[in-house]
Amino acid sequence: GIQVEQSPPDLILQEGANSTLRCNFSDSVNNLQWFHQNPWGQLINLFYIPSGTKQNGRLSATTVATERYSLLYISSSQTTDSGVYFCAAYNTDKLIFGTGTRLQVFP
Amino acid sequence: ETGVTQTPRHLVMGMTNKKSLKCEQHLGHNAMYWYKQSAKKPLELMFVYSLEERVENNSVPSRFSPECPNSSHLFLHLHTLQPEDSALYLCASSQERRGEQYFGPGTRLTVT
């Protein structure tokens, strides 16, 4: 089945810094989602982005399906951005999750 | 209530107990999912229901028994669990199968 890999596994930032999280997938995908898991375990939808670029406030995402990767950009990071960021890709019928990037933002 | 809700949020149960997890979606979606998230492991899909029919059973032990009485409700019945079943159990829904999924807050289960 499809493999979804995320990098880096851990990221520590000071408030105000920018960051780029990467998601690589091993096969063609039907769609791709980015989630933020907060410290209480809730998975919050960030982007549904099978291809192209989307922006939502300080966050934006780009998926290049032909090259099998997606990027999540976080600008001017805040302490509330801390948590784990997951990408997940659909291959046939299943949404396959990566192992996540754990982000810690310090004031 | 909006989105996807789950109850209870926390559950501690002994290995001989029987309990049920409940999920309700208020989004008018047609597909619902159960996932398991263990420490330091990726989310694992357990079950998929589409239009109230089970369409996926991902080699889950029979001590986990799902039920989908209608398109808005999903249950996970638990019996004779093992300590390694302790995890965060997440419910999700989507408009159609393979669509964008929305998750509930999860039930954190501890088996003693």
JSON list of C-alpha atoms in Angstrom, two decimals:
[
{"chain": "A", "resi": 1, "resn": "GLY", "atom": "CA", "xyz": [0.00, 0.00, 0.00]},
{"chain": "A", "resi": 2, "resn": "ILE", "atom": "CA", "xyz": [0.86, 3.65, -0.11]},
{"chain": "A", "resi": 3, "resn": "GLN", "atom": "CA", "xyz": [3.53, 5.00, 2.24]},
{"chain": "A", "resi": 4, "resn": "VAL", "atom": "CA", "xyz": [3.21, 8.50, 3.69]},
{"chain": "A", "resi": 5, "resn": "GLU", "atom": "CA", "xyz": [6.31, 10.06, 5.21]},
{"chain": "A", "resi": 6, "resn": "GLN", "atom": "CA", "xyz": [6.57, 13.36, 7.02]},
{"chain": "A", "resi": 7, "resn": "SER", "atom": "CA", "xyz": [9.56, 15.49, 7.86]},
{"chain": "A", "resi": 8, "resn": "PRO", "atom": "CA", "xyz": [10.93, 16.73, 10.09]},
{"chain": "A", "resi": 9, "resn": "PRO", "atom": "CA", "xyz": [9.64, 14.49, 12.92]},
{"chain": "A", "resi": 10, "resn": "ASP", "atom": "CA", "xyz": [10.21, 17.25, 15.47]},
{"chain": "A", "resi": 11, "resn": "LEU", "atom": "CA", "xyz": [10.46, 21.01, 15.16]},
{"chain": "A", "resi": 12, "resn": "ILE", "atom": "CA", "xyz": [11.13, 23.61, 17.82]},
{"chain": "A", "resi": 13, "resn": "LEU", "atom": "CA", "xyz": [10.53, 27.26, 17.01]},
{"chain": "A", "resi": 14, "resn": "GLN", "atom": "CA", "xyz": [10.49, 30.60, 18.73]},
{"chain": "A", "resi": 15, "resn": "GLU", "atom": "CA", "xyz": [7.32, 32.60, 18.41]},
{"chain": "A", "resi": 16, "resn": "GLY", "atom": "CA", "xyz": [7.28, 34.61, 15.19]},
{"chain": "A", "resi": 17, "resn": "ALA", "atom": "CA", "xyz": [9.37, 32.18, 13.16]},
{"chain": "A", "resi": 18, "resn": "ASN", "atom": "CA", "xyz": [8.28, 30.60, 9.88]},
{"chain": "A", "resi": 19, "resn": "SER", "atom": "CA", "xyz": [8.40, 26.88, 9.09]},
{"chain": "A", "resi": 20, "resn": "THR", "atom": "CA", "xyz": [7.80, 24.37, 6.32]},
{"chain": "A", "resi": 21, "resn": "LEU", "atom": "CA", "xyz": [6.54, 20.85, 6.93]},
{"chain": "A", "resi": 22, "resn": "ARG", "atom": "CA", "xyz": [6.85, 18.22, 4.22]},
{"chain": "A", "resi": 23, "resn": "CYS", "atom": "CA", "xyz": [4.76, 15.20, 3.31]},
{"chain": "A", "resi": 24, "resn": "ASN", "atom": "CA", "xyz": [5.95, 12.65, 0.73]},
{"chain": "A", "resi": 25, "resn": "PHE", "atom": "CA", "xyz": [3.79, 9.84, -0.59]},
{"chain": "A", "resi": 26, "resn": "SER", "atom": "CA", "xyz": [4.90, 6.79, -2.47]},
{"chain": "A", "resi": 27, "resn": "ASP", "atom": "CA", "xyz": [2.11, 6.48, -5.02]},
{"chain": "A", "resi": 28, "resn": "SER", "atom": "CA", "xyz": [-0.49, 8.59, -6.77]},
{"chain": "A", "resi": 29, "resn": "VAL", "atom": "CA", "xyz": [-3.24, 9.77, -4.45]},
{"chain": "A", "resi": 30, "resn": "ASN", "atom": "CA", "xyz": [-6.85, 10.82, -4.88]},
{"chain": "A", "resi": 31, "resn": "ASN", "atom": "CA", "xyz": [-6.72, 13.52, -2.27]},
{"chain": "A", "resi": 32, "resn": "LEU", "atom": "CA", "xyz": [-4.62, 14.80, 0.59]},
{"chain": "A", "resi": 33, "resn": "GLN", "atom": "CA", "xyz": [-5.52, 16.37, 3.91]},
{"chain": "A", "resi": 34, "resn": "TRP", "atom": "CA", "xyz": [-3.50, 18.26, 6.53]},
{"chain": "A", "resi": 35, "resn": "PHE", "atom": "CA", "xyz": [-4.56, 18.12, 10.19]},
{"chain": "A", "resi": 36, "resn": "HIS", "atom": "CA", "xyz": [-3.41, 19.71, 13.43]},
{"chain": "A", "resi": 37, "resn": "GLN", "atom": "CA", "xyz": [-3.79, 17.54, 16.52]},
{"chain": "A", "resi": 38, "resn": "ASN", "atom": "CA", "xyz": [-4.03, 19.68, 19.62]},
{"chain": "A", "resi": 39, "resn": "PRO", "atom": "CA", "xyz": [-2.77, 18.57, 23.07]},
{"chain": "A", "resi": 40, "resn": "TRP", "atom": "CA", "xyz": [-6.22, 17.16, 23.91]},
{"chain": "A", "resi": 41, "resn": "GLY", "atom": "CA", "xyz": [-6.15, 14.83, 20.90]},
{"chain": "A", "resi": 42, "resn": "GLN", "atom": "CA", "xyz": [-8.61, 16.64, 18.66]},
{"chain": "A", "resi": 43, "resn": "LEU", "atom": "CA", "xyz": [-7.75, 16.47, 14.95]},
{"chain": "A", "resi": 44, "resn": "ILE", "atom": "CA", "xyz": [-8.52, 19.79, 13.34]},
{"chain": "A", "resi": 45, "resn": "ASN", "atom": "CA", "xyz": [-8.87, 20.05, 9.58]},
{"chain": "A", "resi": 46, "resn": "LEU", "atom": "CA", "xyz": [-6.41, 22.48, 8.04]},
{"chain": "A", "resi": 47, "resn": "PHE", "atom": "CA", "xyz": [-6.54, 21.78, 4.32]},
{"chain": "A", "resi": 48, "resn": "TYR", "atom": "CA", "xyz": [-8.11, 19.41, 1.84]},
{"chain": "A", "resi": 49, "resn": "ILE", "atom": "CA", "xyz": [-5.70, 19.79, -1.05]},
{"chain": "A", "resi": 50, "resn": "PRO", "atom": "CA", "xyz": [-5.35, 17.11, -3.74]},
{"chain": "A", "resi": 51, "resn": "SER", "atom": "CA", "xyz": [-3.36, 19.56, -5.86]},
{"chain": "A", "resi": 52, "resn": "GLY", "atom": "CA", "xyz": [-2.45, 23.22, -6.11]},
{"chain": "A", "resi": 53, "resn": "THR", "atom": "CA", "xyz": [-2.09, 25.84, -3.40]},
{"chain": "A", "resi": 54, "resn": "LYS", "atom": "CA", "xyz": [-4.46, 27.06, -0.70]},
{"chain": "A", "resi": 55, "resn": "GLN", "atom": "CA", "xyz": [-4.10, 29.67, 2.00]},
{"chain": "A", "resi": 56, "resn": "ASN", "atom": "CA", "xyz": [-5.91, 30.19, 5.28]},
{"chain": "A", "resi": 57, "resn": "GLY", "atom": "CA", "xyz": [-4.56, 33.05, 7.36]},
{"chain": "A", "resi": 58, "resn": "ARG", "atom": "CA", "xyz": [-1.00, 32.32, 8.46]},
{"chain": "A", "resi": 59, "resn": "LEU", "atom": "CA", "xyz": [-1.15, 28.81, 7.03]},
{"chain": "A", "resi": 60, "resn": "SER", "atom": "CA", "xyz": [-0.83, 27.73, 3.43]},
{"chain": "A", "resi": 61, "resn": "ALA", "atom": "CA", "xyz": [-0.37, 24.40, 1.68]},
{"chain": "A", "resi": 62, "resn": "THR", "atom": "CA", "xyz": [0.85, 23.25, -1.69]},
{"chain": "A", "resi": 63, "resn": "THR", "atom": "CA", "xyz": [0.46, 19.80, -3.20]},
{"chain": "A", "resi": 64, "resn": "VAL", "atom": "CA", "xyz": [2.40, 18.75, -6.30]},
{"chain": "A", "resi": 65, "resn": "ALA", "atom": "CA", "xyz": [0.67, 15.47, -7.09]},
{"chain": "A", "resi": 66, "resn": "THR", "atom": "CA", "xyz": [2.89, 14.63, -10.07]},
{"chain": "A", "resi": 67, "resn": "GLU", "atom": "CA", "xyz": [5.97, 14.78, -7.82]},
{"chain": "A", "resi": 68, "resn": "ARG", "atom": "CA", "xyz": [4.22, 13.11, -4.88]},
{"chain": "A", "resi": 69, "resn": "TYR", "atom": "CA", "xyz": [4.66, 15.67, -2.15]},
{"chain": "A", "resi": 70, "resn": "SER", "atom": "CA", "xyz": [2.81, 18.31, -0.21]},
{"chain": "A", "resi": 71, "resn": "LEU", "atom": "CA", "xyz": [4.11, 21.20, 1.88]},
{"chain": "A", "resi": 72, "resn": "LEU", "atom": "CA", "xyz": [2.51, 23.02, 4.80]},
{"chain": "A", "resi": 73, "resn": "TYR", "atom": "CA", "xyz": [3.79, 26.54, 5.53]},
{"chain": "A", "resi": 74, "resn": "ILE", "atom": "CA", "xyz": [3.29, 28.19, 8.89]},
{"chain": "A", "resi": 75, "resn": "SER", "atom": "CA", "xyz": [4.22, 31.85, 9.06]},
{"chain": "A", "resi": 76, "resn": "SER", "atom": "CA", "xyz": [4.67, 34.01, 12.17]},
{"chain": "A", "resi": 77, "resn": "SER", "atom": "CA", "xyz": [4.19, 31.00, 14.42]},
{"chain": "A", "resi": 78, "resn": "GLN", "atom": "CA", "xyz": [2.34, 31.34, 17.73]},
{"chain": "A", "resi": 79, "resn": "THR", "atom": "CA", "xyz": [2.40, 29.19, 20.86]},
{"chain": "A", "resi": 80, "resn": "THR", "atom": "CA", "xyz": [-1.10, 27.97, 19.98]},
{"chain": "A", "resi": 81, "resn": "ASP", "atom": "CA", "xyz": [0.36, 26.38, 16.82]},
{"chain": "A", "resi": 82, "resn": "SER", "atom": "CA", "xyz": [2.05, 23.77, 19.02]},
{"chain": "A", "resi": 83, "resn": "GLY", "atom": "CA", "xyz": [0.93, 20.18, 18.56]},
{"chain": "A", "resi": 84, "resn": "VAL", "atom": "CA", "xyz": [1.31, 17.45, 15.99]},
{"chain": "A", "resi": 85, "resn": "TYR", "atom": "CA", "xyz": [0.70, 18.04, 12.28]},
{"chain": "A", "resi": 86, "resn": "PHE", "atom": "CA", "xyz": [-0.44, 15.10, 10.19]},
{"chain": "A", "resi": 87, "resn": "CYS", "atom": "CA", "xyz": [-0.83, 14.71, 6.49]},
{"chain": "A", "resi": 88, "resn": "ALA", "atom": "CA", "xyz": [-3.05, 11.93, 5.21]},
{"chain": "A", "resi": 89, "resn": "ALA", "atom": "CA", "xyz": [-3.47, 10.69, 1.68]},
{"chain": "A", "resi": 90, "resn": "TYR", "atom": "CA", "xyz": [-6.17, 8.65, 0.05]},
{"chain": "A", "resi": 91, "resn": "ASN", "atom": "CA", "xyz": [-5.05, 5.67, -1.98]},
{"chain": "A", "resi": 92, "resn": "THR", "atom": "CA", "xyz": [-8.04, 3.79, -3.40]},
{"chain": "A", "resi": 93, "resn": "ASP", "atom": "CA", "xyz": [-10.38, 3.60, -0.41]},
{"chain": "A", "resi": 94, "resn": "LYS", "atom": "CA", "xyz": [-8.28, 4.31, 2.66]},
{"chain": "A", "resi": 95, "resn": "LEU", "atom": "CA", "xyz": [-6.97, 7.49, 4.22]},
{"chain": "A", "resi": 96, "resn": "ILE", "atom": "CA", "xyz": [-3.36, 6.70, 5.17]},
{"chain": "A", "resi": 97, "resn": "PHE", "atom": "CA", "xyz": [-1.75, 8.89, 7.82]},
{"chain": "A", "resi": 98, "resn": "GLY", "atom": "CA", "xyz": [1.87, 9.88, 8.12]},
{"chain": "A", "resi": 99, "resn": "THR", "atom": "CA", "xyz": [3.68, 9.66, 11.46]},
{"chain": "A", "resi": 100, "resn": "GLY", "atom": "CA", "xyz": [3.39, 13.40, 12.01]},
{"chain": "A", "resi": 101, "resn": "THR", "atom": "CA", "xyz": [5.59, 16.41, 12.77]},
{"chain": "A", "resi": 102, "resn": "ARG", "atom": "CA", "xyz": [5.60, 17.47, 16.41]},
{"chain": "A", "resi": 103, "resn": "LEU", "atom": "CA", "xyz": [5.86, 21.27, 16.59]},
{"chain": "A", "resi": 104, "resn": "GLN", "atom": "CA", "xyz": [6.71, 23.17, 19.75]},
{"chain": "A", "resi": 105, "resn": "VAL", "atom": "CA", "xyz": [6.54, 26.95, 19.66]},
{"chain": "A", "resi": 106, "resn": "PHE", "atom": "CA", "xyz": [8.09, 28.81, 22.60]},
{"chain": "A", "resi": 107, "resn": "PRO", "atom": "CA", "xyz": [7.43, 32.44, 23.53]},
{"chain": "B", "resi": 1, "resn": "GLU", "atom": "CA", "xyz": [-24.15, 20.43, 18.69]},
{"chain": "B", "resi": 2, "resn": "THR", "atom": "CA", "xyz": [-22.05, 20.85, 15.60]},
{"chain": "B", "resi": 3, "resn": "GLY", "atom": "CA", "xyz": [-19.53, 18.72, 13.76]},
{"chain": "B", "resi": 4, "resn": "VAL", "atom": "CA", "xyz": [-18.68, 15.30, 15.15]},
{"chain": "B", "resi": 5, "resn": "THR", "atom": "CA", "xyz": [-19.18, 14.50, 18.83]},
{"chain": "B", "resi": 6, "resn": "GLN", "atom": "CA", "xyz": [-17.96, 11.52, 20.85]},
{"chain": "B", "resi": 7, "resn": "THR", "atom": "CA", "xyz": [-18.87, 10.21, 24.27]},
{"chain": "B", "resi": 8, "resn": "PRO", "atom": "CA", "xyz": [-17.46, 9.48, 26.71]},
{"chain": "B", "resi": 9, "resn": "ARG", "atom": "CA", "xyz": [-14.29, 11.55, 26.41]},
{"chain": "B", "resi": 10, "resn": "HIS", "atom": "CA", "xyz": [-12.45, 9.34, 28.92]},
{"chain": "B", "resi": 11, "resn": "LEU", "atom": "CA", "xyz": [-13.10, 5.72, 29.87]},
{"chain": "B", "resi": 12, "resn": "VAL", "atom": "CA", "xyz": [-11.34, 3.38, 32.26]},
{"chain": "B", "resi": 13, "resn": "MET", "atom": "CA", "xyz": [-12.46, -0.21, 32.13]},
{"chain": "B", "resi": 14, "resn": "GLY", "atom": "CA", "xyz": [-11.35, -3.59, 33.41]},
{"chain": "B", "resi": 15, "resn": "MET", "atom": "CA", "xyz": [-10.60, -6.47, 31.08]},
{"chain": "B", "resi": 16, "resn": "THR", "atom": "CA", "xyz": [-13.89, -8.21, 31.91]},
{"chain": "B", "resi": 17, "resn": "ASN", "atom": "CA", "xyz": [-16.12, -5.16, 31.42]},
{"chain": "B", "resi": 18, "resn": "LYS", "atom": "CA", "xyz": [-18.39, -4.34, 28.50]},
{"chain": "B", "resi": 19, "resn": "LYS", "atom": "CA", "xyz": [-18.69, -0.75, 27.39]},
{"chain": "B", "resi": 20, "resn": "SER", "atom": "CA", "xyz": [-19.67, 1.22, 24.30]},
{"chain": "B", "resi": 21, "resn": "LEU", "atom": "CA", "xyz": [-18.26, 4.30, 22.62]},
{"chain": "B", "resi": 22, "resn": "LYS", "atom": "CA", "xyz": [-20.68, 6.61, 20.86]},
{"chain": "B", "resi": 23, "resn": "CYS", "atom": "CA", "xyz": [-20.14, 8.91, 17.89]},
{"chain": "B", "resi": 24, "resn": "GLU", "atom": "CA", "xyz": [-22.64, 11.31, 16.37]},
{"chain": "B", "resi": 25, "resn": "GLN", "atom": "CA", "xyz": [-22.16, 13.50, 13.31]},
{"chain": "B", "resi": 26, "resn": "HIS", "atom": "CA", "xyz": [-24.26, 16.60, 12.64]},
{"chain": "B", "resi": 27, "resn": "LEU", "atom": "CA", "xyz": [-22.90, 17.24, 9.14]},
{"chain": "B", "resi": 28, "resn": "GLY", "atom": "CA", "xyz": [-25.33, 15.21, 7.02]},
{"chain": "B", "resi": 29, "resn": "HIS", "atom": "CA", "xyz": [-22.54, 12.90, 5.92]},
{"chain": "B", "resi": 30, "resn": "ASN", "atom": "CA", "xyz": [-22.99, 9.40, 4.54]},
{"chain": "B", "resi": 31, "resn": "ALA", "atom": "CA", "xyz": [-19.76, 7.70, 5.64]},
{"chain": "B", "resi": 32, "resn": "MET", "atom": "CA", "xyz": [-18.40, 7.16, 9.16]},
{"chain": "B", "resi": 33, "resn": "TYR", "atom": "CA", "xyz": [-15.13, 5.73, 10.43]},
{"chain": "B", "resi": 34, "resn": "TRP", "atom": "CA", "xyz": [-13.46, 4.41, 13.58]},
{"chain": "B", "resi": 35, "resn": "TYR", "atom": "CA", "xyz": [-9.72, 4.94, 14.04]},
{"chain": "B", "resi": 36, "resn": "LYS", "atom": "CA", "xyz": [-7.32, 3.88, 16.77]},
{"chain": "B", "resi": 37, "resn": "GLN", "atom": "CA", "xyz": [-4.35, 6.02, 17.80]},
{"chain": "B", "resi": 38, "resn": "SER", "atom": "CA", "xyz": [-1.79, 4.33, 20.04]},
{"chain": "B", "resi": 39, "resn": "ALA", "atom": "CA", "xyz": [1.25, 6.04, 21.48]},
{"chain": "B", "resi": 40, "resn": "LYS", "atom": "CA", "xyz": [3.99, 6.55, 18.91]},
{"chain": "B", "resi": 41, "resn": "LYS", "atom": "CA", "xyz": [2.03, 4.86, 16.10]},
{"chain": "B", "resi": 42, "resn": "PRO", "atom": "CA", "xyz": [0.19, 6.32, 13.10]},
{"chain": "B", "resi": 43, "resn": "LEU", "atom": "CA", "xyz": [-3.57, 6.42, 13.15]},
{"chain": "B", "resi": 44, "resn": "GLU", "atom": "CA", "xyz": [-4.99, 3.05, 12.20]},
{"chain": "B", "resi": 45, "resn": "LEU", "atom": "CA", "xyz": [-8.29, 2.67, 10.40]},
{"chain": "B", "resi": 46, "resn": "MET", "atom": "CA", "xyz": [-10.53, 0.14, 12.13]},
{"chain": "B", "resi": 47, "resn": "PHE", "atom": "CA", "xyz": [-13.95, 0.24, 10.45]},
{"chain": "B", "resi": 48, "resn": "VAL", "atom": "CA", "xyz": [-15.73, 2.10, 7.67]},
{"chain": "B", "resi": 49, "resn": "TYR", "atom": "CA", "xyz": [-19.47, 2.46, 7.23]},
{"chain": "B", "resi": 50, "resn": "SER", "atom": "CA", "xyz": [-21.00, 3.89, 4.06]},
{"chain": "B", "resi": 51, "resn": "LEU", "atom": "CA", "xyz": [-24.76, 4.47, 3.97]},
{"chain": "B", "resi": 52, "resn": "GLU", "atom": "CA", "xyz": [-25.01, 2.39, 7.16]},
{"chain": "B", "resi": 53, "resn": "GLU", "atom": "CA", "xyz": [-23.30, -0.64, 5.61]},
{"chain": "B", "resi": 54, "resn": "ARG", "atom": "CA", "xyz": [-19.94, -1.82, 6.85]},
{"chain": "B", "resi": 55, "resn": "VAL", "atom": "CA", "xyz": [-17.58, -1.65, 3.92]},
{"chain": "B", "resi": 56, "resn": "GLU", "atom": "CA", "xyz": [-14.24, -2.08, 5.67]},
{"chain": "B", "resi": 57, "resn": "ASN", "atom": "CA", "xyz": [-13.05, -4.17, 8.57]},
{"chain": "B", "resi": 58, "resn": "ASN", "atom": "CA", "xyz": [-9.34, -3.72, 8.89]},
{"chain": "B", "resi": 59, "resn": "SER", "atom": "CA", "xyz": [-8.46, -7.04, 10.57]},
{"chain": "B", "resi": 60, "resn": "VAL", "atom": "CA", "xyz": [-9.76, -5.80, 13.88]},
{"chain": "B", "resi": 61, "resn": "PRO", "atom": "CA", "xyz": [-10.12, -8.36, 16.72]},
{"chain": "B", "resi": 62, "resn": "SER", "atom": "CA", "xyz": [-13.68, -9.47, 17.43]},
{"chain": "B", "resi": 63, "resn": "ARG", "atom": "CA", "xyz": [-13.57, -7.92, 20.92]},
{"chain": "B", "resi": 64, "resn": "PHE", "atom": "CA", "xyz": [-14.32, -4.69, 19.02]},
{"chain": "B", "resi": 65, "resn": "SER", "atom": "CA", "xyz": [-17.81, -4.69, 17.52]},
{"chain": "B", "resi": 66, "resn": "PRO", "atom": "CA", "xyz": [-19.10, -1.70, 15.52]},
{"chain": "B", "resi": 67, "resn": "GLU", "atom": "CA", "xyz": [-22.72, -0.73, 15.00]},
{"chain": "B", "resi": 68, "resn": "CYS", "atom": "CA", "xyz": [-24.20, 1.91, 12.70]},
{"chain": "B", "resi": 69, "resn": "PRO", "atom": "CA", "xyz": [-27.96, 2.19, 13.28]},
{"chain": "B", "resi": 70, "resn": "ASN", "atom": "CA", "xyz": [-28.31, 5.22, 10.96]},
{"chain": "B", "resi": 71, "resn": "SER", "atom": "CA", "xyz": [-26.11, 7.59, 9.00]},
{"chain": "B", "resi": 72, "resn": "SER", "atom": "CA", "xyz": [-25.67, 9.96, 11.97]},
{"chain": "B", "resi": 73, "resn": "HIS", "atom": "CA", "xyz": [-24.67, 7.51, 14.69]},
{"chain": "B", "resi": 74, "resn": "LEU", "atom": "CA", "xyz": [-21.82, 5.06, 15.11]},
{"chain": "B", "resi": 75, "resn": "PHE", "atom": "CA", "xyz": [-21.03, 2.88, 18.08]},
{"chain": "B", "resi": 76, "resn": "LEU", "atom": "CA", "xyz": [-18.04, 0.79, 19.06]},
{"chain": "B", "resi": 77, "resn": "HIS", "atom": "CA", "xyz": [-18.92, -1.98, 21.50]},
{"chain": "B", "resi": 78, "resn": "LEU", "atom": "CA", "xyz": [-16.05, -3.21, 23.63]},
{"chain": "B", "resi": 79, "resn": "HIS", "atom": "CA", "xyz": [-15.75, -6.47, 25.57]},
{"chain": "B", "resi": 80, "resn": "THR", "atom": "CA", "xyz": [-12.94, -8.45, 27.19]},
{"chain": "B", "resi": 81, "resn": "LEU", "atom": "CA", "xyz": [-10.32, -5.92, 26.10]},
{"chain": "B", "resi": 82, "resn": "GLN", "atom": "CA", "xyz": [-6.60, -6.21, 26.71]},
{"chain": "B", "resi": 83, "resn": "PRO", "atom": "CA", "xyz": [-4.28, -3.59, 28.22]},
{"chain": "B", "resi": 84, "resn": "GLU", "atom": "CA", "xyz": [-2.71, -3.07, 24.77]},
{"chain": "B", "resi": 85, "resn": "ASP", "atom": "CA", "xyz": [-6.10, -1.81, 23.57]},
{"chain": "B", "resi": 86, "resn": "SER", "atom": "CA", "xyz": [-5.57, 1.33, 25.63]},
{"chain": "B", "resi": 87, "resn": "ALA", "atom": "CA", "xyz": [-5.49, 4.17, 23.09]},
{"chain": "B", "resi": 88, "resn": "LEU", "atom": "CA", "xyz": [-7.30, 7.20, 21.74]},
{"chain": "B", "resi": 89, "resn": "TYR", "atom": "CA", "xyz": [-10.29, 6.12, 19.65]},
{"chain": "B", "resi": 90, "resn": "LEU", "atom": "CA", "xyz": [-11.32, 8.63, 17.03]},
{"chain": "B", "resi": 91, "resn": "CYS", "atom": "CA", "xyz": [-14.50, 8.78, 15.01]},
{"chain": "B", "resi": 92, "resn": "ALA", "atom": "CA", "xyz": [-14.70, 10.58, 11.67]},
{"chain": "B", "resi": 93, "resn": "SER", "atom": "CA", "xyz": [-17.25, 11.25, 8.97]},
{"chain": "B", "resi": 94, "resn": "SER", "atom": "CA", "xyz": [-17.24, 12.35, 5.34]},
{"chain": "B", "resi": 95, "resn": "GLN", "atom": "CA", "xyz": [-19.85, 13.33, 2.79]},
{"chain": "B", "resi": 96, "resn": "GLU", "atom": "CA", "xyz": [-19.06, 10.31, 0.70]},
{"chain": "B", "resi": 97, "resn": "ARG", "atom": "CA", "xyz": [-16.50, 7.57, 0.92]},
{"chain": "B", "resi": 98, "resn": "ARG", "atom": "CA", "xyz": [-13.07, 8.94, -0.08]},
{"chain": "B", "resi": 99, "resn": "GLY", "atom": "CA", "xyz": [-14.22, 12.47, 0.74]},
{"chain": "B", "resi": 100, "resn": "GLU", "atom": "CA", "xyz": [-12.75, 14.98, 3.15]},
{"chain": "B", "resi": 101, "resn": "GLN", "atom": "CA", "xyz": [-12.93, 13.53, 6.65]},
{"chain": "B", "resi": 102, "resn": "TYR", "atom": "CA", "xyz": [-13.89, 15.41, 9.82]},
{"chain": "B", "resi": 103, "resn": "PHE", "atom": "CA", "xyz": [-12.93, 14.03, 13.21]},
{"chain": "B", "resi": 104, "resn": "GLY", "atom": "CA", "xyz": [-14.50, 14.00, 16.64]},
{"chain": "B", "resi": 105, "resn": "PRO", "atom": "CA", "xyz": [-12.57, 14.85, 19.82]},
{"chain": "B", "resi": 106, "resn": "GLY", "atom": "CA", "xyz": [-11.86, 11.19, 20.61]},
{"chain": "B", "resi": 107, "resn": "THR", "atom": "CA", "xyz": [-12.35, 8.85, 23.56]},
{"chain": "B", "resi": 108, "resn": "ARG", "atom": "CA", "xyz": [-9.24, 8.16, 25.60]},
{"chain": "B", "resi": 109, "resn": "LEU", "atom": "CA", "xyz": [-9.56, 4.53, 26.72]},
{"chain": "B", "resi": 110, "resn": "THR", "atom": "CA", "xyz": [-7.54, 2.90, 29.47]},
{"chain": "B", "resi": 111, "resn": "VAL", "atom": "CA", "xyz": [-7.85, -0.84, 30.03]},
{"chain": "B", "resi": 112, "resn": "THR", "atom": "CA", "xyz": [-6.71, -2.00, 33.46]}
]
